[in-house]
Amino acid sequence: MKKNFLIYLLLSFFLLTMGGCGTTNKEAQQNADGQKLNVVVSFDAIRAITEAVGGDHVNVQNIIPSGSEPHNFEPTAQNLATLQNAKLFIYNGFSLEQSWLDKSLSTVSDKIDKKELTVVEASKGATPLQLDEKADNGTSLPDPHIWLSIEGGELEAENIKNALIQVDPANKDDYEKNYQNLKNDMDQLKQEYAAKFANSKRKDFVTGHAAFGYLARDFGLQQNSVSDALLSGEPSAKKLKELTDYCKENHVTTIFVEDMVSPKVSETLANEVNAKAVKIYTLEDIPDGMDYIAVLKYDLDKIYESLN
Ligand SMILES: [Zn+2]
């Protein structure tokens, strides 16, 4: 009896330990497999491209929260805290983040030195459009809105793909596949709209701020805007008068309205020149439920409609 009990105890202990070990191993395995790569990006457009390329493997957070205007942004300590758990930080470049970038990266310099955090400039290798606006030291500034160009967006997607592979080589095949799918979709958009815009009656459009310089260049169009590319100040009365006269003289039928850039001014202008006010997205704040391709296609569609 005593012996049987001992065997029972031993057996129970053995089974429990086995069961315990089995479960623990399985859970550990699932965590390792299911763990997403923590990526921090500067703002919505870079998030949208990173999510398209990263797919299920990435967990993406913004420094500049959705709904905040990115041109004159100053991050808080809370915004920057996201960098502490990140393996990869991706910013646009072309001066968009320059007012806060160096200072912010200095808060995680030890992580960067130890190669625990990789920092990537998405626009690296692109040719910038130079703006009329000058920096404080008198040098000319690049137009940051490269993500609204199809070629520019493809280049950013490729840089982001390479960065993801560098930091997370185990999922290389998926990143390559996602990037190729995105590129195919973008190539198709480019082809479709190049043909459409070539046959458009007019080639000019009016928007909230001059964010569409690259897009206009790609398709041989001309943008006019209420505010300049860098939103460096409120539009002057003189500028608004010129724009109103331009719209009347050229029979502009659509004024594009951006959520974050003086939407009231654009709507008033539309009223005054008897034009339709139509929403457009600069991807600086992406509407819920839309991804990168969906927004690009929406914009191209609306611009095309306005030209015919
Ligand atoms: Zn902008």
PDB file of C-alpha atoms and ligand atoms in Angstrom:
ATOM      1  CA  MET A   1       0.000   0.000   0.000  1.00  0.00           C
ATOM      2  CA  LYS A   2       2.725   2.320   1.036  1.00  0.00           C
ATOM      3  CA  LYS A   3       4.732   1.379  -2.060  1.00  0.00           C
ATOM      4  CA  ASN A   4       1.737   1.912  -4.379  1.00  0.00           C
ATOM      5  CA  PHE A   5       1.172   5.318  -2.868  1.00  0.00           C
ATOM      6  CA  LEU A   6       4.803   6.220  -3.465  1.00  0.00           C
ATOM      7  CA  ILE A   7       4.554   5.104  -7.088  1.00  0.00           C
ATOM      8  CA  TYR A   8       1.359   7.117  -7.444  1.00  0.00           C
ATOM      9  CA  LEU A   9       3.054  10.191  -6.000  1.00  0.00           C
ATOM     10  CA  LEU A  10       6.066   9.795  -8.249  1.00  0.00           C
ATOM     11  CA  LEU A  11       3.887   9.234 -11.281  1.00  0.00           C
ATOM     12  CA  SER A  12       1.741  12.265 -10.476  1.00  0.00           C
ATOM     13  CA  PHE A  13       4.808  14.416 -10.013  1.00  0.00           C
ATOM     14  CA  PHE A  14       6.285  13.145 -13.268  1.00  0.00           C
ATOM     15  CA  LEU A  15       3.067  13.798 -15.212  1.00  0.00           C
ATOM     16  CA  LEU A  16       2.611  17.232 -13.699  1.00  0.00           C
ATOM     17  CA  THR A  17       6.171  18.206 -14.482  1.00  0.00           C
ATOM     18  CA  MET A  18       5.864  16.905 -18.036  1.00  0.00           C
ATOM     19  CA  GLY A  19       2.585  18.709 -18.535  1.00  0.00           C
ATOM     20  CA  GLY A  20       4.000  21.882 -17.057  1.00  0.00           C
ATOM     21  CA  CYS A  21       7.098  21.744 -19.202  1.00  0.00           C
ATOM     22  CA  GLY A  22       5.089  21.045 -22.309  1.00  0.00           C
ATOM     23  CA  THR A  23       2.781  24.000 -21.779  1.00  0.00           C
ATOM     24  CA  THR A  24       5.602  26.357 -20.952  1.00  0.00           C
ATOM     25  CA  ASN A  25       7.543  25.447 -24.058  1.00  0.00           C
ATOM     26  CA  LYS A  26       4.497  25.797 -26.240  1.00  0.00           C
ATOM     27  CA  GLU A  27       3.656  29.230 -24.847  1.00  0.00           C
ATOM     28  CA  ALA A  28       7.219  30.415 -25.250  1.00  0.00           C
ATOM     29  CA  GLN A  29       7.161  29.197 -28.828  1.00  0.00           C
ATOM     30  CA  GLN A  30       3.921  31.050 -29.576  1.00  0.00           C
ATOM     31  CA  ASN A  31       5.260  34.284 -28.081  1.00  0.00           C
ATOM     32  CA  ALA A  32       8.433  34.075 -30.103  1.00  0.00           C
ATOM     33  CA  ASP A  33       6.499  33.398 -33.295  1.00  0.00           C
ATOM     34  CA  GLY A  34       3.732  35.928 -32.690  1.00  0.00           C
ATOM     35  CA  GLN A  35       5.896  38.780 -31.476  1.00  0.00           C
ATOM     36  CA  LYS A  36       5.644  41.769 -33.778  1.00  0.00           C
ATOM     37  CA  LEU A  37       8.486  44.092 -34.622  1.00  0.00           C
ATOM     38  CA  ASN A  38       8.055  47.433 -32.832  1.00  0.00           C
ATOM     39  CA  VAL A  39       8.500  50.183 -35.401  1.00  0.00           C
ATOM     40  CA  VAL A  40       8.159  53.881 -34.641  1.00  0.00           C
ATOM     41  CA  VAL A  41       7.541  56.328 -37.486  1.00  0.00           C
ATOM     42  CA  SER A  42       7.369  60.085 -37.507  1.00  0.00           C
ATOM     43  CA  PHE A  43       3.839  60.518 -38.923  1.00  0.00           C
ATOM     44  CA  ASP A  44       0.847  58.938 -40.711  1.00  0.00           C
ATOM     45  CA  ALA A  45       2.148  58.690 -44.305  1.00  0.00           C
ATOM     46  CA  ILE A  46       5.250  56.779 -43.211  1.00  0.00           C
ATOM     47  CA  ARG A  47       3.046  54.614 -40.985  1.00  0.00           C
ATOM     48  CA  ALA A  48       0.791  53.778 -43.941  1.00  0.00           C
ATOM     49  CA  ILE A  49       3.724  52.731 -46.154  1.00  0.00           C
ATOM     50  CA  THR A  50       5.359  50.782 -43.301  1.00  0.00           C
ATOM     51  CA  GLU A  51       2.122  48.927 -42.585  1.00  0.00           C
ATOM     52  CA  ALA A  52       1.697  48.076 -46.270  1.00  0.00           C
ATOM     53  CA  VAL A  53       5.211  46.583 -46.439  1.00  0.00           C
ATOM     54  CA  GLY A  54       5.378  45.185 -42.904  1.00  0.00           C
ATOM     55  CA  GLY A  55       1.941  43.554 -42.918  1.00  0.00           C
ATOM     56  CA  ASP A  56       1.259  41.290 -39.930  1.00  0.00           C
ATOM     57  CA  HIS A  57       4.860  41.360 -38.738  1.00  0.00           C
ATOM     58  CA  VAL A  58       4.960  44.959 -37.543  1.00  0.00           C
ATOM     59  CA  ASN A  59       3.442  47.007 -34.770  1.00  0.00           C
ATOM     60  CA  VAL A  60       3.715  50.651 -35.882  1.00  0.00           C
ATOM     61  CA  GLN A  61       3.422  53.724 -33.676  1.00  0.00           C
ATOM     62  CA  ASN A  62       3.645  57.421 -34.581  1.00  0.00           C
ATOM     63  CA  ILE A  63       5.677  60.137 -32.892  1.00  0.00           C
ATOM     64  CA  ILE A  64       3.353  62.768 -34.394  1.00  0.00           C
ATOM     65  CA  PRO A  65      -0.133  61.561 -33.407  1.00  0.00           C
ATOM     66  CA  SER A  66      -2.740  61.112 -36.147  1.00  0.00           C
ATOM     67  CA  GLY A  67      -4.657  64.353 -36.477  1.00  0.00           C
ATOM     68  CA  SER A  68      -1.698  66.581 -35.568  1.00  0.00           C
ATOM     69  CA  GLU A  69      -0.320  68.861 -38.249  1.00  0.00           C
ATOM     70  CA  PRO A  70       3.252  67.647 -38.914  1.00  0.00           C
ATOM     71  CA  HIS A  71       4.926  70.771 -40.308  1.00  0.00           C
ATOM     72  CA  ASN A  72       5.194  72.746 -37.105  1.00  0.00           C
ATOM     73  CA  PHE A  73       5.227  69.894 -34.605  1.00  0.00           C
ATOM     74  CA  GLU A  74       7.205  69.725 -31.381  1.00  0.00           C
ATOM     75  CA  PRO A  75       7.104  66.285 -29.721  1.00  0.00           C
ATOM     76  CA  THR A  76       6.402  65.943 -26.006  1.00  0.00           C
ATOM     77  CA  ALA A  77       8.285  63.547 -23.719  1.00  0.00           C
ATOM     78  CA  GLN A  78       5.272  61.253 -24.046  1.00  0.00           C
ATOM     79  CA  ASN A  79       5.477  61.273 -27.859  1.00  0.00           C
ATOM     80  CA  LEU A  80       9.170  60.362 -27.631  1.00  0.00           C
ATOM     81  CA  ALA A  81       8.647  57.614 -25.049  1.00  0.00           C
ATOM     82  CA  THR A  82       7.513  55.342 -27.909  1.00  0.00           C
ATOM     83  CA  LEU A  83      11.161  55.216 -29.060  1.00  0.00           C
ATOM     84  CA  GLN A  84      12.184  53.358 -25.894  1.00  0.00           C
ATOM     85  CA  ASN A  85      10.637  50.069 -27.045  1.00  0.00           C
ATOM     86  CA  ALA A  86      11.303  50.452 -30.762  1.00  0.00           C
ATOM     87  CA  LYS A  87      13.719  48.367 -32.806  1.00  0.00           C
ATOM     88  CA  LEU A  88      13.354  50.590 -35.871  1.00  0.00           C
ATOM     89  CA  PHE A  89      12.607  54.302 -36.288  1.00  0.00           C
ATOM     90  CA  ILE A  90      11.643  55.595 -39.733  1.00  0.00           C
ATOM     91  CA  TYR A  91      11.286  59.277 -40.599  1.00  0.00           C
ATOM     92  CA  ASN A  92      10.516  60.986 -43.904  1.00  0.00           C
ATOM     93  CA  GLY A  93      13.426  63.439 -44.178  1.00  0.00           C
ATOM     94  CA  PHE A  94      13.557  66.344 -46.666  1.00  0.00           C
ATOM     95  CA  SER A  95      13.348  68.741 -43.711  1.00  0.00           C
ATOM     96  CA  LEU A  96       9.932  67.567 -42.463  1.00  0.00           C
ATOM     97  CA  GLU A  97      11.226  66.459 -39.040  1.00  0.00           C
ATOM     98  CA  GLN A  98      14.332  68.623 -38.824  1.00  0.00           C
ATOM     99  CA  SER A  99      13.103  70.913 -36.035  1.00  0.00           C
ATOM    100  CA  TRP A 100      12.935  68.018 -33.562  1.00  0.00           C
ATOM    101  CA  LEU A 101      14.797  65.039 -35.027  1.00  0.00           C
ATOM    102  CA  ASP A 102      18.343  65.424 -33.683  1.00  0.00           C
ATOM    103  CA  LYS A 103      17.201  66.475 -30.234  1.00  0.00           C
ATOM    104  CA  SER A 104      14.786  63.545 -30.066  1.00  0.00           C
ATOM    105  CA  LEU A 105      17.291  60.940 -31.218  1.00  0.00           C
ATOM    106  CA  SER A 106      19.747  62.158 -28.581  1.00  0.00           C
ATOM    107  CA  THR A 107      17.315  60.770 -25.954  1.00  0.00           C
ATOM    108  CA  VAL A 108      17.965  57.251 -27.307  1.00  0.00           C
ATOM    109  CA  SER A 109      21.602  57.640 -28.378  1.00  0.00           C
ATOM    110  CA  ASP A 110      22.724  54.742 -26.146  1.00  0.00           C
ATOM    111  CA  LYS A 111      20.228  52.409 -27.878  1.00  0.00           C
ATOM    112  CA  ILE A 112      21.451  53.601 -31.283  1.00  0.00           C
ATOM    113  CA  ASP A 113      25.105  53.137 -30.251  1.00  0.00           C
ATOM    114  CA  LYS A 114      24.390  49.597 -29.032  1.00  0.00           C
ATOM    115  CA  LYS A 115      22.564  48.888 -32.313  1.00  0.00           C
ATOM    116  CA  GLU A 116      19.339  48.135 -30.434  1.00  0.00           C
ATOM    117  CA  LEU A 117      17.594  50.829 -32.472  1.00  0.00           C
ATOM    118  CA  THR A 118      18.039  51.343 -36.211  1.00  0.00           C
ATOM    119  CA  VAL A 119      17.221  54.775 -37.662  1.00  0.00           C
ATOM    120  CA  VAL A 120      16.202  55.094 -41.314  1.00  0.00           C
ATOM    121  CA  GLU A 121      15.402  58.086 -43.546  1.00  0.00           C
ATOM    122  CA  ALA A 122      12.631  56.957 -45.913  1.00  0.00           C
ATOM    123  CA  SER A 123      13.335  59.544 -48.638  1.00  0.00           C
ATOM    124  CA  LYS A 124      17.044  58.696 -48.870  1.00  0.00           C
ATOM    125  CA  GLY A 125      18.188  58.647 -52.503  1.00  0.00           C
ATOM    126  CA  ALA A 126      15.229  60.641 -53.877  1.00  0.00           C
ATOM    127  CA  THR A 127      15.751  63.885 -55.772  1.00  0.00           C
ATOM    128  CA  PRO A 128      14.033  66.721 -53.910  1.00  0.00           C
ATOM    129  CA  LEU A 129      12.027  69.568 -55.392  1.00  0.00           C
ATOM    130  CA  GLN A 130      13.441  72.796 -53.999  1.00  0.00           C
ATOM    131  CA  LEU A 131      10.972  75.272 -52.510  1.00  0.00           C
ATOM    132  CA  ASP A 132      11.012  79.068 -52.756  1.00  0.00           C
ATOM    133  CA  GLU A 133      10.966  79.120 -48.950  1.00  0.00           C
ATOM    134  CA  LYS A 134      14.375  79.490 -47.340  1.00  0.00           C
ATOM    135  CA  ALA A 135      15.782  78.098 -44.098  1.00  0.00           C
ATOM    136  CA  ASP A 136      16.903  80.517 -41.347  1.00  0.00           C
ATOM    137  CA  ASN A 137      20.463  80.326 -42.695  1.00  0.00           C
ATOM    138  CA  GLY A 138      19.312  81.315 -46.201  1.00  0.00           C
ATOM    139  CA  THR A 139      19.693  77.888 -47.871  1.00  0.00           C
ATOM    140  CA  SER A 140      16.782  76.656 -49.954  1.00  0.00           C
ATOM    141  CA  LEU A 141      14.543  73.973 -48.453  1.00  0.00           C
ATOM    142  CA  PRO A 142      13.411  70.724 -50.072  1.00  0.00           C
ATOM    143  CA  ASP A 143       9.699  70.008 -50.494  1.00  0.00           C
ATOM    144  CA  PRO A 144       8.996  67.232 -47.961  1.00  0.00           C
ATOM    145  CA  HIS A 145       5.824  65.822 -49.632  1.00  0.00           C
ATOM    146  CA  ILE A 146       7.603  63.068 -51.558  1.00  0.00           C
ATOM    147  CA  TRP A 147       5.102  60.427 -50.309  1.00  0.00           C
ATOM    148  CA  LEU A 148       2.409  61.976 -52.530  1.00  0.00           C
ATOM    149  CA  SER A 149       4.435  61.149 -55.640  1.00  0.00           C
ATOM    150  CA  ILE A 150       4.052  57.614 -56.947  1.00  0.00           C
ATOM    151  CA  GLU A 151       7.733  57.265 -57.774  1.00  0.00           C
ATOM    152  CA  GLY A 152       8.692  58.920 -54.497  1.00  0.00           C
ATOM    153  CA  GLY A 153       6.363  56.656 -52.547  1.00  0.00           C
ATOM    154  CA  GLU A 154       7.836  53.601 -54.265  1.00  0.00           C
ATOM    155  CA  LEU A 155      11.328  54.709 -53.316  1.00  0.00           C
ATOM    156  CA  GLU A 156      10.236  55.228 -49.705  1.00  0.00           C
ATOM    157  CA  ALA A 157       8.569  51.798 -49.692  1.00  0.00           C
ATOM    158  CA  GLU A 158      11.795  50.214 -50.962  1.00  0.00           C
ATOM    159  CA  ASN A 159      13.908  51.941 -48.302  1.00  0.00           C
ATOM    160  CA  ILE A 160      11.395  50.838 -45.661  1.00  0.00           C
ATOM    161  CA  LYS A 161      11.407  47.265 -47.007  1.00  0.00           C
ATOM    162  CA  ASN A 162      15.219  47.148 -46.829  1.00  0.00           C
ATOM    163  CA  ALA A 163      15.141  48.505 -43.271  1.00  0.00           C
ATOM    164  CA  LEU A 164      12.594  45.877 -42.161  1.00  0.00           C
ATOM    165  CA  ILE A 165      14.702  43.097 -43.678  1.00  0.00           C
ATOM    166  CA  GLN A 166      17.825  44.439 -41.981  1.00  0.00           C
ATOM    167  CA  VAL A 167      16.179  44.472 -38.563  1.00  0.00           C
ATOM    168  CA  ASP A 168      14.001  41.358 -38.998  1.00  0.00           C
ATOM    169  CA  PRO A 169      15.680  39.086 -41.578  1.00  0.00           C
ATOM    170  CA  ALA A 170      13.537  36.082 -40.558  1.00  0.00           C
ATOM    171  CA  ASN A 171      10.550  37.607 -42.386  1.00  0.00           C
ATOM    172  CA  LYS A 172      12.464  38.749 -45.462  1.00  0.00           C
ATOM    173  CA  ASP A 173      10.271  36.840 -47.935  1.00  0.00           C
ATOM    174  CA  ASP A 174       7.070  38.412 -46.643  1.00  0.00           C
ATOM    175  CA  TYR A 175       8.525  41.925 -46.730  1.00  0.00           C
ATOM    176  CA  GLU A 176       9.720  41.364 -50.303  1.00  0.00           C
ATOM    177  CA  LYS A 177       6.306  40.035 -51.320  1.00  0.00           C
ATOM    178  CA  ASN A 178       4.345  42.859 -49.647  1.00  0.00           C
ATOM    179  CA  TYR A 179       6.644  45.464 -51.189  1.00  0.00           C
ATOM    180  CA  GLN A 180       6.253  43.934 -54.640  1.00  0.00           C
ATOM    181  CA  ASN A 181       2.448  43.899 -54.299  1.00  0.00           C
ATOM    182  CA  LEU A 182       2.451  47.551 -53.235  1.00  0.00           C
ATOM    183  CA  LYS A 183       4.797  48.506 -56.070  1.00  0.00           C
ATOM    184  CA  ASN A 184       2.620  46.692 -58.604  1.00  0.00           C
ATOM    185  CA  ASP A 185      -0.465  48.567 -57.370  1.00  0.00           C
ATOM    186  CA  MET A 186       1.402  51.873 -57.541  1.00  0.00           C
ATOM    187  CA  ASP A 187       2.781  51.177 -61.013  1.00  0.00           C
ATOM    188  CA  GLN A 188      -0.751  50.439 -62.151  1.00  0.00           C
ATOM    189  CA  LEU A 189      -2.055  53.711 -60.666  1.00  0.00           C
ATOM    190  CA  LYS A 190       0.740  55.631 -62.334  1.00  0.00           C
ATOM    191  CA  GLN A 191       0.028  54.121 -65.727  1.00  0.00           C
ATOM    192  CA  GLU A 192      -3.726  54.605 -65.449  1.00  0.00           C
ATOM    193  CA  TYR A 193      -3.570  58.244 -64.336  1.00  0.00           C
ATOM    194  CA  ALA A 194      -0.723  59.278 -66.652  1.00  0.00           C
ATOM    195  CA  ALA A 195      -3.036  58.331 -69.535  1.00  0.00           C
ATOM    196  CA  LYS A 196      -6.032  60.071 -67.949  1.00  0.00           C
ATOM    197  CA  PHE A 197      -4.229  63.322 -67.097  1.00  0.00           C
ATOM    198  CA  ALA A 198      -2.652  63.477 -70.568  1.00  0.00           C
ATOM    199  CA  ASN A 199      -6.190  63.816 -71.960  1.00  0.00           C
ATOM    200  CA  SER A 200      -7.535  66.166 -69.289  1.00  0.00           C
ATOM    201  CA  LYS A 201      -9.103  69.413 -70.429  1.00  0.00           C
ATOM    202  CA  ARG A 202      -7.316  71.454 -67.833  1.00  0.00           C
ATOM    203  CA  LYS A 203      -4.083  70.832 -65.930  1.00  0.00           C
ATOM    204  CA  ASP A 204      -4.379  73.038 -62.847  1.00  0.00           C
ATOM    205  CA  PHE A 205      -5.999  72.573 -59.452  1.00  0.00           C
ATOM    206  CA  VAL A 206      -6.354  74.576 -56.224  1.00  0.00           C
ATOM    207  CA  THR A 207      -5.774  73.079 -52.774  1.00  0.00           C
ATOM    208  CA  GLY A 208      -5.220  74.007 -49.109  1.00  0.00           C
ATOM    209  CA  HIS A 209      -1.437  73.841 -48.875  1.00  0.00           C
ATOM    210  CA  ALA A 210       1.167  73.212 -51.538  1.00  0.00           C
ATOM    211  CA  ALA A 211       1.585  69.503 -50.711  1.00  0.00           C
ATOM    212  CA  PHE A 212       1.100  68.191 -54.246  1.00  0.00           C
ATOM    213  CA  GLY A 213       4.265  69.513 -55.918  1.00  0.00           C
ATOM    214  CA  TYR A 214       5.710  66.058 -56.639  1.00  0.00           C
ATOM    215  CA  LEU A 215       2.356  64.643 -57.754  1.00  0.00           C
ATOM    216  CA  ALA A 216       1.855  67.640 -60.054  1.00  0.00           C
ATOM    217  CA  ARG A 217       5.364  67.208 -61.483  1.00  0.00           C
ATOM    218  CA  ASP A 218       4.843  63.472 -62.118  1.00  0.00           C
ATOM    219  CA  PHE A 219       1.664  64.056 -64.120  1.00  0.00           C
ATOM    220  CA  GLY A 220       2.414  67.409 -65.782  1.00  0.00           C
ATOM    221  CA  LEU A 221      -0.104  69.307 -63.631  1.00  0.00           C
ATOM    222  CA  GLN A 222       0.042  72.626 -61.807  1.00  0.00           C
ATOM    223  CA  GLN A 223      -1.032  73.198 -58.206  1.00  0.00           C
ATOM    224  CA  ASN A 224      -2.199  76.463 -56.670  1.00  0.00           C
ATOM    225  CA  SER A 225      -2.786  76.707 -52.943  1.00  0.00           C
ATOM    226  CA  VAL A 226      -4.109  78.814 -50.110  1.00  0.00           C
ATOM    227  CA  SER A 227      -0.989  78.172 -47.974  1.00  0.00           C
ATOM    228  CA  ASP A 228       2.622  77.401 -48.849  1.00  0.00           C
ATOM    229  CA  ALA A 229       4.236  73.950 -48.674  1.00  0.00           C
ATOM    230  CA  LEU A 230       5.639  74.362 -45.169  1.00  0.00           C
ATOM    231  CA  LEU A 231       2.646  76.197 -43.667  1.00  0.00           C
ATOM    232  CA  SER A 232       5.008  78.930 -42.570  1.00  0.00           C
ATOM    233  CA  GLY A 233       2.232  81.412 -41.796  1.00  0.00           C
ATOM    234  CA  GLU A 234      -1.407  82.391 -42.330  1.00  0.00           C
ATOM    235  CA  PRO A 235      -2.197  83.273 -45.955  1.00  0.00           C
ATOM    236  CA  SER A 236      -2.106  87.034 -46.472  1.00  0.00           C
ATOM    237  CA  ALA A 237      -5.119  89.030 -47.704  1.00  0.00           C
ATOM    238  CA  LYS A 238      -3.117  89.860 -50.835  1.00  0.00           C
ATOM    239  CA  LYS A 239      -2.426  86.158 -51.526  1.00  0.00           C
ATOM    240  CA  LEU A 240      -6.107  85.283 -51.047  1.00  0.00           C
ATOM    241  CA  LYS A 241      -7.193  88.075 -53.382  1.00  0.00           C
ATOM    242  CA  GLU A 242      -4.773  86.831 -56.061  1.00  0.00           C
ATOM    243  CA  LEU A 243      -6.027  83.275 -55.661  1.00  0.00           C
ATOM    244  CA  THR A 244      -9.678  84.378 -55.828  1.00  0.00           C
ATOM    245  CA  ASP A 245      -8.963  86.356 -59.026  1.00  0.00           C
ATOM    246  CA  TYR A 246      -7.099  83.366 -60.475  1.00  0.00           C
ATOM    247  CA  CYS A 247     -10.031  81.022 -59.796  1.00  0.00           C
ATOM    248  CA  LYS A 248     -12.539  83.430 -61.359  1.00  0.00           C
ATOM    249  CA  GLU A 249     -10.436  84.182 -64.428  1.00  0.00           C
ATOM    250  CA  ASN A 250      -9.657  80.525 -65.038  1.00  0.00           C
ATOM    251  CA  HIS A 251     -13.142  79.246 -64.187  1.00  0.00           C
ATOM    252  CA  VAL A 252     -11.850  76.863 -61.518  1.00  0.00           C
ATOM    253  CA  THR A 253     -14.750  74.584 -60.602  1.00  0.00           C
ATOM    254  CA  THR A 254     -13.274  72.712 -57.608  1.00  0.00           C
ATOM    255  CA  ILE A 255     -11.447  73.904 -54.503  1.00  0.00           C
ATOM    256  CA  PHE A 256      -9.806  71.089 -52.563  1.00  0.00           C
ATOM    257  CA  VAL A 257     -10.207  71.184 -48.803  1.00  0.00           C
ATOM    258  CA  GLU A 258      -7.727  69.646 -46.359  1.00  0.00           C
ATOM    259  CA  ASP A 259      -8.817  68.748 -42.836  1.00  0.00           C
ATOM    260  CA  MET A 260      -5.794  70.189 -41.075  1.00  0.00           C
ATOM    261  CA  VAL A 261      -5.042  73.241 -43.198  1.00  0.00           C
ATOM    262  CA  SER A 262      -7.438  76.203 -42.994  1.00  0.00           C
ATOM    263  CA  PRO A 263     -10.506  74.251 -44.180  1.00  0.00           C
ATOM    264  CA  LYS A 264     -12.699  77.317 -43.490  1.00  0.00           C
ATOM    265  CA  VAL A 265     -10.570  79.485 -45.790  1.00  0.00           C
ATOM    266  CA  SER A 266     -10.805  76.895 -48.595  1.00  0.00           C
ATOM    267  CA  GLU A 267     -14.576  76.594 -48.147  1.00  0.00           C
ATOM    268  CA  THR A 268     -15.008  80.375 -48.186  1.00  0.00           C
ATOM    269  CA  LEU A 269     -12.908  80.585 -51.336  1.00  0.00           C
ATOM    270  CA  ALA A 270     -15.032  77.881 -52.975  1.00  0.00           C
ATOM    271  CA  ASN A 271     -18.180  79.845 -52.109  1.00  0.00           C
ATOM    272  CA  GLU A 272     -16.782  83.088 -53.398  1.00  0.00           C
ATOM    273  CA  VAL A 273     -15.732  81.707 -56.786  1.00  0.00           C
ATOM    274  CA  ASN A 274     -18.800  79.495 -57.088  1.00  0.00           C
ATOM    275  CA  ALA A 275     -16.800  76.254 -57.046  1.00  0.00           C
ATOM    276  CA  LYS A 276     -17.379  72.908 -55.331  1.00  0.00           C
ATOM    277  CA  ALA A 277     -15.460  72.243 -52.093  1.00  0.00           C
ATOM    278  CA  VAL A 278     -14.039  68.701 -52.300  1.00  0.00           C
ATOM    279  CA  LYS A 279     -12.060  66.875 -49.633  1.00  0.00           C
ATOM    280  CA  ILE A 280      -8.487  65.828 -50.447  1.00  0.00           C
ATOM    281  CA  TYR A 281      -5.868  64.033 -48.347  1.00  0.00           C
ATOM    282  CA  THR A 282      -2.186  64.861 -48.034  1.00  0.00           C
ATOM    283  CA  LEU A 283      -1.640  61.628 -46.067  1.00  0.00           C
ATOM    284  CA  GLU A 284      -0.406  63.755 -43.173  1.00  0.00           C
ATOM    285  CA  ASP A 285      -3.503  62.510 -41.372  1.00  0.00           C
ATOM    286  CA  ILE A 286      -5.006  59.359 -42.859  1.00  0.00           C
ATOM    287  CA  PRO A 287      -8.767  58.884 -42.558  1.00  0.00           C
ATOM    288  CA  ASP A 288      -9.934  55.776 -40.691  1.00  0.00           C
ATOM    289  CA  GLY A 289     -10.265  52.650 -42.778  1.00  0.00           C
ATOM    290  CA  MET A 290      -8.082  53.845 -45.676  1.00  0.00           C
ATOM    291  CA  ASP A 291      -4.610  52.551 -46.476  1.00  0.00           C
ATOM    292  CA  TYR A 292      -1.815  54.125 -48.513  1.00  0.00           C
ATOM    293  CA  ILE A 293      -3.021  52.944 -51.931  1.00  0.00           C
ATOM    294  CA  ALA A 294      -6.645  53.815 -51.184  1.00  0.00           C
ATOM    295  CA  VAL A 295      -5.743  57.419 -50.323  1.00  0.00           C
ATOM    296  CA  LEU A 296      -3.480  57.832 -53.369  1.00  0.00           C
ATOM    297  CA  LYS A 297      -6.233  56.508 -55.615  1.00  0.00           C
ATOM    298  CA  TYR A 298      -8.873  58.715 -53.980  1.00  0.00           C
ATOM    299  CA  ASP A 299      -6.718  61.835 -54.502  1.00  0.00           C
ATOM    300  CA  LEU A 300      -5.883  61.028 -58.119  1.00  0.00           C
ATOM    301  CA  ASP A 301      -9.548  60.336 -58.827  1.00  0.00           C
ATOM    302  CA  LYS A 302     -10.735  63.606 -57.303  1.00  0.00           C
ATOM    303  CA  ILE A 303      -8.048  65.643 -59.047  1.00  0.00           C
ATOM    304  CA  TYR A 304      -8.897  63.991 -62.370  1.00  0.00           C
ATOM    305  CA  GLU A 305     -12.630  64.688 -61.908  1.00  0.00           C
ATOM    306  CA  SER A 306     -11.847  68.339 -61.158  1.00  0.00           C
ATOM    307  CA  LEU A 307      -9.941  68.741 -64.436  1.00  0.00           C
ATOM    308  CA  ASN A 308     -12.717  67.591 -66.726  1.00  0.00           C
TER     309      ASN A 308
HETATM  310 ZN    ZN B   1       2.248  69.218 -45.830  1.00  0.00          ZN
END
